[in-house]
XYZ file of C-alpha atoms in Angstrom:
718
model
C 37.557 -11.470 -10.593
C 35.916 -11.875 -7.161
C 33.581 -14.665 -6.062
C 30.598 -12.623 -7.213
C 32.406 -11.378 -10.281
C 32.419 -7.771 -8.998
C 35.559 -5.602 -8.937
C 37.792 -6.250 -5.953
C 36.694 -4.315 -2.851
C 38.668 -3.286 0.241
C 38.864 -6.207 2.645
C 37.447 -6.260 6.144
C 41.027 -6.280 7.445
C 41.687 -2.920 5.807
C 38.405 -1.664 7.218
C 39.413 -2.802 10.680
C 42.737 -1.001 10.316
C 40.868 2.166 9.400
C 38.550 1.711 12.380
C 41.416 1.061 14.801
C 43.233 4.092 13.452
C 40.188 6.237 14.067
C 39.891 4.837 17.583
C 43.534 5.598 18.356
C 43.095 9.139 17.076
C 40.026 9.451 19.263
C 41.630 8.157 22.440
C 44.840 10.190 22.264
C 43.114 13.529 22.928
C 41.001 12.055 25.739
C 43.266 13.146 28.626
C 43.404 16.694 27.284
C 39.643 16.752 26.987
C 39.377 15.483 30.539
C 41.363 18.521 31.760
C 38.622 20.812 30.545
C 35.629 21.446 32.743
C 33.700 18.294 31.844
C 29.984 18.178 31.249
C 28.533 15.476 33.492
C 26.233 13.325 31.376
C 23.355 11.204 32.584
C 24.347 7.568 32.943
C 22.592 5.238 30.514
C 19.587 3.513 32.094
C 18.283 0.305 30.475
C 15.234 -1.861 31.073
C 16.276 -4.723 28.800
C 16.334 -7.017 31.843
C 12.834 -5.801 32.884
C 14.006 -3.520 35.690
C 15.534 -0.073 35.217
C 19.244 -0.269 35.981
C 22.430 1.584 35.167
C 23.649 -0.062 31.978
C 27.235 -0.453 33.210
C 26.134 -2.537 36.222
C 24.002 -5.024 34.253
C 25.778 -8.411 33.774
C 24.786 -8.544 30.117
C 25.615 -6.928 26.776
C 23.113 -4.118 26.266
C 23.433 -1.336 23.693
C 21.232 1.747 23.529
C 20.694 3.786 20.360
C 19.384 7.266 21.066
C 20.148 10.927 20.562
C 22.296 11.807 17.571
C 22.562 8.194 16.370
C 18.775 7.778 16.331
C 18.262 11.144 14.626
C 21.088 10.729 12.105
C 20.778 12.520 8.760
C 19.111 9.686 6.867
C 15.933 8.733 5.088
C 14.420 7.414 8.329
C 12.535 4.600 6.598
C 14.673 1.594 7.590
C 15.663 0.285 10.996
C 19.052 -0.785 9.581
C 19.986 2.895 9.188
C 20.060 3.264 12.983
C 21.829 0.127 14.207
C 25.358 0.222 12.778
C 26.769 1.379 16.137
C 25.646 -1.827 17.898
C 28.381 -4.512 18.000
C 27.314 -8.097 17.376
C 24.234 -6.965 15.469
C 24.202 -7.162 11.678
C 21.352 -5.135 10.183
C 21.038 -5.223 6.411
C 18.728 -3.234 4.177
C 17.775 -5.654 1.433
C 16.537 -2.926 -0.973
C 13.450 -5.126 -1.085
C 10.583 -3.792 1.000
C 8.505 -6.882 0.213
C 10.776 -9.070 2.359
C 11.573 -6.837 5.360
C 15.079 -6.214 6.647
C 17.668 -8.764 7.780
C 18.669 -8.747 11.436
C 21.054 -11.214 13.056
C 22.770 -11.150 16.447
C 26.004 -13.060 17.044
C 25.197 -15.320 14.098
C 21.608 -16.100 15.133
C 18.897 -15.290 12.596
C 20.882 -15.517 9.348
C 18.946 -18.432 7.855
C 15.816 -16.332 7.341
C 15.002 -15.729 3.670
C 12.153 -13.393 4.666
C 11.049 -11.914 7.949
C 13.268 -12.143 11.033
C 14.006 -15.284 13.062
C 16.202 -15.983 16.040
C 15.860 -12.425 17.385
C 12.965 -11.310 19.619
C 11.425 -7.960 18.620
C 9.266 -5.608 20.694
C 7.627 -2.200 20.274
C 6.744 -0.611 23.620
C 6.619 -4.089 25.137
C 4.288 -5.551 22.481
C 5.897 -8.483 20.656
C 6.704 -7.996 16.981
C 7.818 -11.638 17.032
C 4.971 -14.126 16.969
C 4.884 -17.154 19.315
C 6.499 -19.415 16.679
C 9.554 -17.122 16.448
C 8.741 -15.344 13.163
C 9.070 -11.548 13.379
C 8.950 -8.383 11.316
C 9.963 -4.742 11.770
C 7.984 -3.150 8.935
C 5.648 -1.433 11.430
C 8.454 0.092 13.528
C 7.844 3.853 13.448
C 11.160 5.691 13.789
C 9.633 9.194 13.691
C 8.152 8.790 17.198
C 10.951 6.665 18.686
C 12.824 7.675 21.838
C 15.434 4.902 21.873
C 16.260 1.354 20.800
C 17.732 -1.199 23.197
C 19.546 -4.314 21.994
C 20.183 -7.159 24.450
C 22.661 -9.852 23.450
C 23.894 -12.996 25.122
C 22.523 -15.385 27.774
C 19.954 -13.057 29.376
C 18.072 -12.889 26.060
C 16.652 -16.307 26.997
C 14.434 -14.651 29.608
C 12.265 -13.461 26.709
C 11.427 -17.009 25.596
C 11.379 -18.703 22.210
C 13.883 -17.610 19.533
C 15.887 -15.307 21.800
C 19.284 -15.254 20.129
C 19.007 -11.583 21.021
C 16.341 -9.011 21.868
C 15.648 -5.700 20.113
C 13.166 -3.266 21.663
C 11.957 0.067 20.315
C 10.434 2.561 22.756
C 8.148 5.411 21.729
C 8.949 8.778 23.311
C 6.625 10.171 25.966
C 4.857 13.422 25.213
C 6.523 16.583 26.500
C 5.299 20.001 27.552
C 4.840 22.413 25.959
C 2.877 20.747 23.194
C 4.343 20.709 19.725
C 3.667 19.796 16.120
C 6.464 18.365 13.984
C 6.860 17.975 10.234
C 9.607 16.182 8.286
C 10.055 16.082 4.514
C 12.877 13.911 3.180
C 13.786 12.883 -0.362
C 16.590 11.094 -2.091
C 17.870 9.003 -4.957
C 15.718 6.352 -6.658
C 12.521 8.326 -6.062
C 12.641 7.916 -2.286
C 10.347 10.271 -0.378
C 9.161 10.401 3.205
C 6.696 12.763 4.844
C 6.096 12.533 8.584
C 3.955 14.539 10.946
C 3.708 14.143 14.701
C 1.932 15.829 17.579
C 2.913 15.550 21.206
C 2.183 17.251 24.470
C 1.704 16.895 28.210
C -0.729 18.396 30.689
C -0.984 17.601 34.362
C -1.265 13.758 34.523
C -1.652 13.109 30.806
C 0.829 13.051 27.928
C 0.640 11.844 24.331
C 2.749 11.276 21.213
C 1.105 10.523 17.869
C 2.960 10.204 14.576
C 2.046 9.446 10.966
C 4.632 8.612 8.277
C 4.271 8.007 4.544
C 7.153 6.575 2.543
C 7.396 6.023 -1.234
C 10.253 4.697 -3.367
C 10.704 3.761 -6.994
C 13.388 1.352 -5.819
C 17.096 1.035 -6.502
C 16.465 -2.164 -8.455
C 13.961 -2.863 -11.166
C 10.582 -4.048 -9.946
C 11.121 -2.803 -6.363
C 8.616 0.026 -6.069
C 7.068 0.385 -2.619
C 4.928 2.632 -0.493
C 4.214 2.450 3.180
C 1.982 4.369 5.599
C 2.650 3.945 9.301
C 0.752 5.259 12.329
C 2.058 5.030 15.887
C 0.621 6.518 19.039
C 1.230 6.448 22.771
C -0.672 8.089 25.626
C 0.133 7.973 29.347
C -2.441 8.635 32.050
C -1.381 8.858 35.699
C -3.917 8.370 38.473
C -3.707 7.845 42.199
C -0.339 8.241 43.889
C 1.748 5.918 41.698
C -0.584 4.218 39.225
C -0.546 4.723 35.503
C -2.120 3.526 32.276
C -0.372 3.561 28.888
C -2.426 3.206 25.702
C -0.712 2.133 22.469
C -1.885 2.133 18.860
C -0.006 1.063 15.745
C -1.043 0.555 12.132
C 0.715 -0.233 8.854
C -0.499 -0.222 5.269
C 1.912 -1.388 2.545
C -0.010 -2.333 -0.624
C 1.462 -3.995 -3.721
C 5.117 -3.810 -2.764
C 7.145 -5.170 -5.672
C 9.582 -8.025 -5.022
C 12.660 -8.031 -7.317
C 13.901 -11.338 -5.831
C 17.547 -12.316 -5.445
C 20.080 -12.558 -8.249
C 22.385 -15.340 -9.328
C 26.100 -14.602 -9.482
C 25.960 -14.117 -13.252
C 22.987 -11.755 -12.982
C 24.657 -9.742 -10.212
C 27.825 -9.326 -12.316
C 25.897 -8.395 -15.471
C 23.537 -5.835 -13.894
C 23.058 -5.527 -10.121
C 19.949 -3.369 -10.591
C 17.976 -5.925 -12.562
C 15.137 -8.030 -11.173
C 14.853 -11.772 -11.500
C 13.143 -13.177 -14.571
C 10.427 -14.756 -12.437
C 9.763 -11.449 -10.732
C 8.979 -9.819 -14.051
C 6.969 -12.710 -15.478
C 4.751 -13.244 -12.425
C 4.753 -9.642 -11.170
C 5.889 -10.843 -7.724
C 4.519 -8.550 -5.045
C 3.288 -8.406 -1.486
C 0.598 -6.440 0.352
C 0.602 -6.066 4.124
C -1.960 -4.445 6.402
C -1.598 -4.550 10.168
C -3.436 -2.912 13.046
C -2.811 -3.406 16.764
C -3.839 -1.940 20.113
C -2.202 -2.331 23.483
C -2.513 -1.172 27.066
C -0.139 -1.251 30.028
C -1.378 -0.856 33.593
C 1.047 -0.232 36.435
C -0.269 -0.225 39.992
C 1.436 -0.266 43.409
C 0.516 -3.011 45.871
C 0.169 -2.826 49.628
C 3.171 -5.077 50.225
C 5.416 -2.479 48.588
C 5.474 -4.291 45.265
C 4.172 -3.223 41.903
C 1.865 -4.959 39.453
C 2.366 -4.430 35.717
C -0.067 -5.887 33.177
C 0.318 -5.526 29.409
C -2.450 -6.685 27.071
C -2.481 -6.376 23.301
C -4.309 -7.551 20.233
C -3.995 -7.076 16.512
C -4.510 -8.420 13.029
C -2.102 -8.862 10.127
C -3.231 -9.548 6.561
C -0.653 -10.597 3.979
C -1.209 -11.300 0.294
C 1.848 -12.411 -1.657
C 2.306 -13.404 -5.310
C 5.247 -15.773 -5.836
C 6.984 -16.957 -9.001
C 6.222 -20.667 -8.575
C 6.347 -22.225 -12.087
C 3.139 -23.601 -13.577
C 4.627 -27.068 -13.995
C 5.376 -27.225 -10.280
C 1.740 -26.520 -9.442
C 0.589 -29.572 -11.369
C 1.646 -31.604 -8.337
C -1.617 -32.268 -6.436
C 0.193 -31.471 -3.161
C 1.236 -28.004 -4.347
C -0.089 -25.055 -2.352
C -0.093 -22.804 -5.407
C 1.794 -19.572 -6.037
C -0.358 -17.030 -4.178
C -0.461 -16.787 -0.390
C -3.401 -15.200 1.413
C -2.771 -15.090 5.149
C -5.047 -13.532 7.748
C -3.442 -13.657 11.178
C -5.151 -12.248 14.269
C -2.964 -12.286 17.373
C -3.227 -11.337 21.036
C -1.402 -11.723 24.299
C -0.925 -10.704 27.888
C 2.100 -10.258 30.133
C 1.546 -9.848 33.869
C 4.370 -9.369 36.322
C 4.836 -8.553 39.982
C 7.987 -6.818 41.135
C 9.146 -5.899 44.595
C 12.181 -4.367 46.207
C 13.166 -6.003 49.466
C 16.314 -7.073 51.314
C 18.271 -10.282 51.610
C 20.884 -10.530 54.372
C 20.332 -6.808 54.887
C 21.290 -6.050 51.286
C 18.881 -4.819 48.571
C 17.216 -7.377 46.315
C 14.656 -6.881 43.559
C 12.270 -9.643 42.501
C 10.266 -10.012 39.313
C 7.755 -12.845 38.851
C 5.476 -13.052 35.849
C 3.555 -15.039 33.301
C 3.123 -14.504 29.625
C 0.609 -15.827 27.090
C 0.770 -15.127 23.349
C -1.458 -16.603 20.650
C -1.723 -16.279 16.890
C -4.202 -17.774 14.453
C -3.390 -18.133 10.767
C -6.148 -18.498 8.207
C -3.917 -19.598 5.347
C -5.171 -19.919 1.784
C -3.124 -20.848 -1.290
C -4.102 -20.152 -4.903
C -2.592 -20.743 -8.303
C -0.766 -17.711 -9.650
C -2.247 -17.956 -13.139
C -5.560 -18.101 -14.978
C -5.177 -19.694 -18.398
C -2.187 -17.974 -20.031
C -2.311 -14.972 -17.713
C 0.442 -14.990 -15.055
C 0.646 -13.157 -11.765
C -3.077 -13.261 -10.980
C -5.073 -15.199 -8.405
C -6.346 -18.490 -9.753
C -7.887 -21.670 -8.370
C -7.778 -22.558 -4.670
C -5.015 -25.060 -3.823
C -4.609 -24.838 -0.047
C -6.857 -24.045 2.896
C -5.762 -24.567 6.474
C -6.297 -22.957 9.848
C -3.229 -22.832 12.053
C -2.791 -21.805 15.656
C 0.337 -21.322 17.734
C 0.408 -20.399 21.414
C 3.155 -19.749 23.926
C 2.501 -19.946 27.657
C 5.504 -18.987 29.766
C 6.244 -18.354 33.409
C 9.358 -16.509 34.521
C 11.132 -15.232 37.598
C 14.273 -13.214 38.100
C 16.066 -11.549 40.971
C 18.803 -8.940 41.273
C 20.777 -8.861 44.526
C 23.535 -6.515 45.542
C 25.504 -8.337 48.264
C 27.993 -5.435 48.413
C 28.203 -1.943 46.999
C 30.475 -3.123 44.192
C 28.643 -6.363 43.378
C 25.437 -7.179 41.507
C 24.128 -10.725 41.069
C 21.268 -11.526 38.720
C 19.538 -14.859 38.152
C 16.388 -15.900 36.340
C 14.473 -18.820 34.902
C 11.751 -19.103 32.280
C 9.509 -22.097 31.621
C 8.098 -22.111 28.087
C 5.490 -24.210 26.309
C 4.936 -23.543 22.589
C 2.061 -25.431 20.934
C 1.381 -25.728 17.183
C -1.906 -26.939 15.698
C -2.937 -27.161 12.051
C -6.376 -28.095 10.704
C -6.540 -28.924 7.007
C -9.688 -27.782 5.204
C -8.543 -28.637 1.656
C -8.880 -32.390 1.313
C -9.137 -34.258 -1.993
C -8.482 -37.787 -3.215
C -4.914 -36.769 -4.139
C -4.369 -34.403 -1.192
C -5.144 -36.103 2.136
C -5.960 -34.565 5.490
C -2.766 -32.904 6.772
C -4.032 -31.865 10.194
C -1.729 -32.292 13.161
C -0.287 -30.794 16.288
C 2.915 -30.698 18.311
C 4.040 -29.110 21.577
C 7.544 -28.091 22.649
C 8.658 -27.190 26.160
C 11.854 -25.751 27.569
C 13.261 -24.464 30.836
C 15.762 -21.633 30.411
C 17.893 -20.700 33.447
C 20.326 -17.759 33.379
C 22.810 -16.330 35.854
C 25.116 -13.338 35.834
C 27.430 -11.396 38.128
C 28.880 -7.895 37.830
C 31.577 -6.254 39.945
C 32.870 -2.690 39.956
C 36.623 -3.081 39.586
C 37.323 0.660 39.284
C 35.128 3.719 39.904
C 33.910 3.765 36.289
C 34.601 0.168 35.225
C 32.621 -3.032 35.719
C 33.507 -6.638 34.889
C 30.782 -9.216 34.400
C 30.099 -12.842 33.515
C 26.863 -14.545 32.431
C 25.677 -18.023 31.474
C 22.313 -19.392 30.342
C 20.207 -21.772 28.271
C 17.913 -20.837 25.391
C 15.874 -22.462 22.634
C 14.336 -21.768 19.231
C 11.388 -23.641 17.744
C 10.884 -23.942 13.993
C 8.393 -21.405 12.654
C 5.166 -22.367 10.886
C 6.851 -21.568 7.562
C 9.682 -23.985 8.360
C 7.193 -26.649 9.420
C 5.335 -26.149 6.132
C 6.660 -29.141 4.175
C 8.018 -32.591 4.958
C 11.407 -33.621 3.595
C 10.096 -37.083 2.621
C 7.797 -35.504 0.023
C 4.636 -36.501 1.868
C 1.766 -34.197 2.702
C 1.326 -32.422 6.006
C 3.504 -30.372 8.287
C 6.977 -31.451 9.340
C 6.200 -31.963 13.014
C 9.311 -34.104 13.386
C 11.494 -30.968 13.553
C 12.937 -30.358 17.015
C 13.717 -26.974 18.606
C 17.328 -25.842 18.546
C 18.675 -25.575 22.106
C 21.603 -23.349 23.023
C 23.932 -22.952 25.992
C 25.763 -19.644 25.960
C 28.180 -17.716 28.118
C 29.989 -14.394 28.009
C 32.625 -12.368 29.833
C 32.830 -8.620 29.589
C 34.210 -5.264 30.701
C 32.254 -1.986 30.706
C 33.575 1.525 31.055
C 31.111 4.342 31.782
C 32.734 7.633 32.782
C 30.898 10.719 33.954
C 32.377 12.774 31.098
C 30.594 10.563 28.542
C 33.391 8.145 27.601
C 31.820 4.689 27.273
C 33.297 1.429 26.082
C 32.359 -2.247 26.254
C 34.249 -5.447 25.490
C 32.532 -8.862 25.437
C 33.790 -12.379 24.714
C 31.087 -14.957 24.016
C 30.452 -18.548 23.068
C 27.171 -20.283 22.203
C 26.817 -24.053 21.667
C 23.667 -25.252 19.933
C 22.300 -28.728 19.428
C 19.686 -29.574 16.786
C 20.653 -26.521 14.711
C 17.914 -25.750 12.150
C 18.847 -25.502 8.480
C 17.549 -26.282 4.976
C 17.233 -29.967 3.982
C 15.716 -30.098 0.466
C 14.496 -27.718 -2.221
C 12.164 -28.799 -5.005
C 8.999 -27.604 -6.679
C 9.043 -24.244 -4.960
C 9.287 -25.898 -1.547
C 12.096 -25.746 0.991
C 12.121 -28.252 3.811
C 14.140 -27.976 7.008
C 16.073 -30.359 9.202
C 17.993 -30.538 12.458
C 21.680 -30.488 11.509
C 23.247 -31.522 14.809
C 25.615 -29.317 16.783
C 26.836 -25.798 15.992
C 29.089 -23.315 17.761
C 29.366 -19.508 17.621
C 32.429 -17.958 19.254
C 33.392 -14.313 19.098
C 34.198 -10.923 20.544
C 32.609 -7.475 20.479
C 34.042 -4.078 21.260
C 32.340 -0.718 21.149
C 33.368 2.772 22.213
C 31.700 6.171 22.409
C 34.366 8.858 22.820
C 33.714 12.570 23.408
C 36.840 14.226 22.058
C 35.822 17.784 22.874
C 32.605 19.784 23.225
C 32.329 19.725 19.405
C 33.803 16.356 18.388
C 32.598 12.826 19.119
C 33.767 9.430 17.834
C 32.021 6.037 17.819
C 33.386 2.592 17.044
C 31.958 -0.935 16.923
C 33.996 -4.062 16.120
C 32.671 -7.622 15.896
C 34.305 -10.996 15.343
C 32.198 -14.173 15.021
C 33.332 -17.667 14.088
C 30.133 -19.642 13.431
C 30.426 -23.282 12.363
C 28.554 -26.550 12.197
C 30.235 -29.054 14.507
C 28.531 -32.114 12.979
C 28.319 -33.111 9.340
C 24.962 -33.614 7.619
C 23.402 -34.025 4.175
C 21.800 -31.230 2.189
C 20.844 -30.346 -1.381
C 23.369 -28.574 -3.579
C 21.119 -28.134 -6.626
C 17.425 -27.802 -7.360
C 15.254 -29.712 -7.884
C 16.405 -31.977 -5.080
C 13.856 -34.126 -3.280
C 16.374 -36.050 -1.151
C 19.339 -34.478 0.650
C 22.365 -36.272 -0.807
C 25.415 -33.963 -0.634
C 27.585 -33.991 2.508
C 28.196 -30.800 4.480
C 31.345 -31.565 6.491
C 31.774 -30.893 10.177
C 33.500 -27.552 10.612
C 31.705 -25.863 7.697
C 30.889 -22.203 8.256
C 27.288 -21.272 8.985
C 26.232 -19.219 5.939
C 25.350 -15.563 6.149
C 27.657 -14.804 9.101
C 30.620 -12.501 8.378
C 33.670 -13.391 10.412
C 34.456 -9.722 11.092
C 32.735 -6.379 10.776
C 33.541 -2.843 11.849
C 31.867 0.534 12.037
C 33.370 3.927 12.869
C 31.905 7.422 12.877
C 33.209 10.897 13.609
C 30.661 13.591 14.444
C 31.133 17.360 14.710
C 28.667 19.868 16.088
C 29.468 23.538 15.657
C 28.565 26.375 17.950
C 26.112 28.058 15.559
C 23.878 25.109 14.637
C 26.064 23.426 12.039
C 26.730 19.680 12.279
C 28.553 17.089 10.178
C 29.306 13.385 10.268
C 31.479 10.914 8.391
C 31.279 7.162 8.895
C 32.549 3.913 7.460
C 31.388 0.323 7.625
C 33.344 -2.798 6.747
C 31.736 -6.239 6.550
C 33.604 -9.465 5.898
C 32.861 -12.013 3.203
C 30.011 -14.439 3.851
C 29.291 -17.864 2.455
C 25.804 -18.000 0.964
C 24.993 -21.687 1.400
C 25.875 -24.647 3.582
C 28.514 -25.882 1.138
C 30.489 -22.651 0.976
C 30.944 -22.966 -2.803
C 29.864 -19.337 -3.325
C 30.260 -16.240 -1.236
C 29.493 -12.551 -1.197
C 32.636 -10.463 -1.014
C 33.805 -8.300 1.848
C 33.062 -4.622 1.393
C 33.921 -1.269 2.937
C 31.720 1.748 2.301
C 31.746 5.325 3.550
C 29.124 7.994 4.028
C 28.977 11.661 4.952
C 26.271 14.069 6.000
C 25.863 17.581 7.327
C 23.280 20.180 8.060
C 22.190 23.236 9.997
C 19.798 23.461 12.909
C 18.057 26.528 14.322
C 15.911 27.349 17.328
C 13.662 30.317 18.055
C 11.314 31.080 20.913
C 8.464 28.873 19.706
C 9.862 26.859 16.805
C 12.935 24.936 15.744
C 14.148 22.878 12.826
C 17.024 21.719 10.723
C 18.006 20.986 7.145
C 20.447 18.258 6.147
C 22.141 16.555 3.225
C 23.682 13.093 3.222
C 25.612 10.968 0.728
C 25.825 7.194 1.043
C 28.391 4.879 -0.559
C 30.647 7.849 -1.295
C 33.017 5.916 -3.575
C 30.232 4.172 -5.507
C 31.272 0.608 -4.612
C 29.399 -2.341 -6.100
C 28.565 -4.996 -3.527
C 25.865 -7.339 -2.293
C 24.399 -5.651 0.764
C 22.566 -8.794 1.856
C 22.282 -12.435 0.885
C 19.435 -14.958 0.815
C 20.969 -17.933 2.577
C 20.491 -21.343 0.900
C 18.186 -19.934 -1.798
C 17.107 -23.011 -3.740
C 17.614 -21.465 -7.219
C 21.020 -20.011 -6.268
C 19.593 -16.481 -6.361
C 21.607 -15.529 -3.301
C 22.580 -11.907 -3.950
C 20.676 -8.719 -3.145
C 22.419 -5.641 -4.519
C 23.178 -2.570 -2.444
C 22.796 0.846 -4.072
C 25.701 2.790 -5.512
C 26.340 6.391 -4.545
C 23.087 7.961 -3.409
C 21.890 11.208 -1.899
C 19.290 12.118 0.704
C 18.152 15.599 1.750
C 15.557 16.726 4.215
C 13.988 19.430 6.333
C 12.498 19.005 9.811
C 10.369 21.669 11.514
C 8.711 21.819 14.928
C 6.263 24.406 16.263
C 5.618 24.687 20.015
C 2.658 26.079 21.912
């Protein structure tokens, strides 16, 4: 019997052997393929470091997901479907649309039980991570996406608070001739997606507008969801080199059911069941979000360019939790229903200029950034009399505000044709303020404020060691403040926010090699280490509350390797391998059972940071025929993970495989394709994600067994 009680699965070591075997098979034919008349492919250009550069020359780990990987034969409703090819990034579909997906980069971000922390998120430059470091990807519209860029390592710090890594989604520009697209996709567990998009370009104007509607009955009980997403982008060019980009995004996800995590015994007995509290209190979440943005780019007389991005939006969240009635008898309880109205806005202004230094080209970027979010937070009891799962009496009312005001500068200098040096610094100030409007004799005024500052320098160098190979090194400082949710309760049991929490501060470095050949062969190897002080983790859990603490020092050391190998005009292989050893370097006290009002159980120095697999691997083999047929097989292996600070339980390693295929056609004025995909081919039982340090030991979130998806995509052109 395994740690979760499930049947024994293939280990990550066996998965790595499979992946290495596939890589060897892919590389052996490479010389023969090179003897053919090669097709010269466009070199990958990235803007993850704010200036467009050839990806191989950037002294940082940057991965781009586009083309066939972005348009893979899948449901197209989850970001995690698209990111398996990125090394160092662990993206997990929780099969729980009420709690968003799990994203972590090099071991940063795993402590999040809902939402995304430790990773900065952007859509067309607009932050999807709020100033306190809390982010979400539920409004990411994949139907209109052009590419996704993932930045890892030291240069992530140039994006400010909570930059363990940076993930950016970019909407495609409109193209001429104009076209109308339709996609209908369905699959197991009542999953259905319908998407329509319109795009076009004329003279100095182009547009791309897409609408998607997704519905699922859910793999697990009590996990029904529906989501409607709108995303639009329009570009207007004026003058000789000026342009204005207008952005619109909206999300409506009402009454999404939350099945909650499962204990080990529940997972073994029936991985599709929902938690008892989920059924009793009808746990659910409704989200509505609307945002607008604009980007102005304008050349200046000194040869520089001014770029100004401004955005604003509003997010409304209503969530029904399973907090027991007895817990809410505490006069300090905030109840079991959250009503959160959160308007947000921001601006990013930067000046860039290309000049020369010692007669060699240099590019400067100087900018400032201001982001603000207000939270009108209300808490209610989740019962009325004997009726559970309904909004009851008011128990919490507070108005919160968090702002981030940052200034940054960076420069890229090429002292020789083969060399590229990049340096930058960011000064950040993140301010939290809470005003309590629910004050009684037993619940005092909890108002307060705190301000954190940090200076984050980074430096990197890249050198071309061979015509298609670059070596690079980078080093930098970063920081991560606690979010408002982590500040929510004090570990001493008193009222008010836990303003004694300090930001986690990290020093990280990496060394790497990049291969980028004209025939499309690309590979990247990176070795990294990140040392953190004041690591944030759970302190106590009682009465439906989790409090957080600074746990001293932590270290994450690892390696990443990825390869994209064109074997022939019809065959292509991809591989991504990751190794991460993430550990606490100092011991601390935590709670091993609930209720626990005082941390009293030692976590020894050297304990593994929960939620971080030591090794993971992904491999895919893609075939495209000459008459429109295409097929793909892939496999993913993820190592075992501890689920809490004590390491007394873990989710097992797993290896799963998938396959898909389809047929595409093109006529004079229309095109389309049909496809069929099968996931988890061998019907393995495993926990696809875990809720780290869940206070009731409901750590496990089940992944689906064998499942099928089929779809049709059509496009009509003018």
